[in-house]
Each structure stands twice: as C-alpha cells, then as structure tokens.
Amino acid sequence: MARCDWAGPDPIYIDYHDTEWGVPEYDSRALWEKLVLDGFQAGLSWITILKKRDNFRAAFAGFDPDIIAGWGEDDVRRLLADPGIIRHRGKIEATITNARAWQRIEAAQGFASYLWAYVDGAPLQTTLPDRSAMPTQSALSVQMSKDLKKAGFKFCGPTIVYAFMEATGLINNHVTSCPRHAACAALARSPAV
C-alpha cells in the first residue's frame, strides 16, 4: 500500500501526511490554529505554511486566541515586519478578528463541539481509490464557510474550509490504498461536550 500521492518525496510533507493530516482533531485551540493556517495558505502552497509554521506559532503567541483577540494595529505592524511569516495585512487582521469570533463560539458551546456537529461528531469516511475524483469543496464546506462567516470569521471560503476539514479529520480523505486511511478511521471518536 502506498501513501496519498500528494505527499510526494519531500520529508516535511511525508511527515505531515503520516502524522497529522486526516487525524481527527478535537481540541478547540488546535482546530482554530489549523483554520487560521489554512487561511494563510490561500493562494500559496501548503508546504510554504509547513516550513513557516514554527515562525507563525512564535509570532502569534502560540496561537492563543485569547491573547490574539486583544491585539490591535501595533501588533499588525509588528507582524507585517516579521519575515518568518506570510506578511499579508488582510490575513493578519483576519486572524485577530477570527480570535474574537473563536472566543464567542468557544464561550457559547465550544469551538470543537461547534465544528464536529457538522459531521454529527464522527469523521466522514471517503472510499476513493485515488485523488482524481477528490473535490476541492463540498456542500458541507460551503455551509460551514457561510456559518463561520456569519459568526464573524474571515478567510474561510468553501475551498479553505474543505482543506481544513481534510487536515483536521472531519473528513477522512486519505485514499483507500493509503495505510493512513484505516489508521485515521480507527482514531475517530465523538468529541467531549
């Protein structure tokens, strides 16, 4: 059995594929971090984000939304001067806005519970033999995107949300010939409410 072909030969991609991608994530803060990073990835390759992820974590206070929610223009300017991250004003400002939206959802019901409710608490399991028929968005990612935007999130269009769903295991999109398909399916559980 061979891993998903998108992982290619690059060690950083192989490690990400083999240890993170598709693993069901149930931690609210970790889910928020991955959504933010998927927003930063828009228009870029994912490997760019992976290579800068540690820099992002340092620049964004370990992706603590409670800290980031209090940031303002001075922090935006500081981040725009940081060569270790993607220096895009709109994406940086969206991260601050998204931290505030995360706080509201987290206080109301928990961000993890909010997201996992879209799949009734269990990852959707696909059974595609290769990625040729794999969509880049779905009716569910369109709905989740609309709802996130309504809740105040930015940089969370349907394609970003679909990639986020794949990355966080809301949907198991490893191809069936990949050993990670069965491994990720076995990790599924209902989130704590």
Short mmCIF file of N, CA, C and O in Angstrom, two decimals, residues 5 128-136 173 175:
data_model
loop_
_atom_site.label_atom_id
_atom_site.label_comp_id
_atom_site.label_asym_id
_atom_site.label_seq_id
_atom_site.Cartn_x
_atom_site.Cartn_y
_atom_site.Cartn_z
N ASP A 5 -0.61 10.29 -2.97
CA ASP A 5 0.46 10.79 -3.83
C ASP A 5 0.79 12.26 -3.63
O ASP A 5 1.88 12.70 -3.96
N LEU A 128 -12.40 6.70 -1.82
CA LEU A 128 -11.88 6.91 -3.17
C LEU A 128 -10.53 6.22 -3.33
O LEU A 128 -9.65 6.34 -2.47
N PRO A 129 -10.35 5.50 -4.45
CA PRO A 129 -9.09 4.79 -4.66
C PRO A 129 -7.93 5.70 -5.05
O PRO A 129 -6.77 5.34 -4.89
N ASP A 130 -8.24 6.91 -5.56
CA ASP A 130 -7.19 7.89 -5.89
C ASP A 130 -7.79 9.28 -5.78
O ASP A 130 -9.00 9.44 -5.62
N ARG A 131 -6.96 10.30 -5.87
CA ARG A 131 -7.42 11.67 -5.65
C ARG A 131 -7.99 12.32 -6.91
O ARG A 131 -8.40 13.48 -6.87
N SER A 132 -8.04 11.61 -8.02
CA SER A 132 -8.51 12.22 -9.27
C SER A 132 -9.96 12.71 -9.16
O SER A 132 -10.33 13.69 -9.80
N ALA A 133 -10.77 12.04 -8.37
CA ALA A 133 -12.17 12.45 -8.22
C ALA A 133 -12.41 13.22 -6.92
O ALA A 133 -13.55 13.50 -6.57
N MET A 134 -11.35 13.56 -6.21
CA MET A 134 -11.49 14.25 -4.93
C MET A 134 -11.90 15.70 -5.18
O MET A 134 -11.25 16.42 -5.93
N PRO A 135 -12.97 16.16 -4.56
CA PRO A 135 -13.39 17.54 -4.75
C PRO A 135 -12.50 18.51 -3.97
O PRO A 135 -11.74 18.11 -3.10
N THR A 136 -12.62 19.78 -4.30
CA THR A 136 -11.90 20.82 -3.55
C THR A 136 -12.84 21.55 -2.61
O THR A 136 -12.40 22.37 -1.81
N ASN A 173 -10.01 11.88 4.05
CA ASN A 173 -9.82 11.88 2.61
C ASN A 173 -8.52 11.22 2.17
O ASN A 173 -8.04 11.45 1.07
N VAL A 175 -6.74 8.33 0.49
CA VAL A 175 -7.25 7.34 -0.47
C VAL A 175 -7.22 5.97 0.19
O VAL A 175 -6.47 5.73 1.13
#
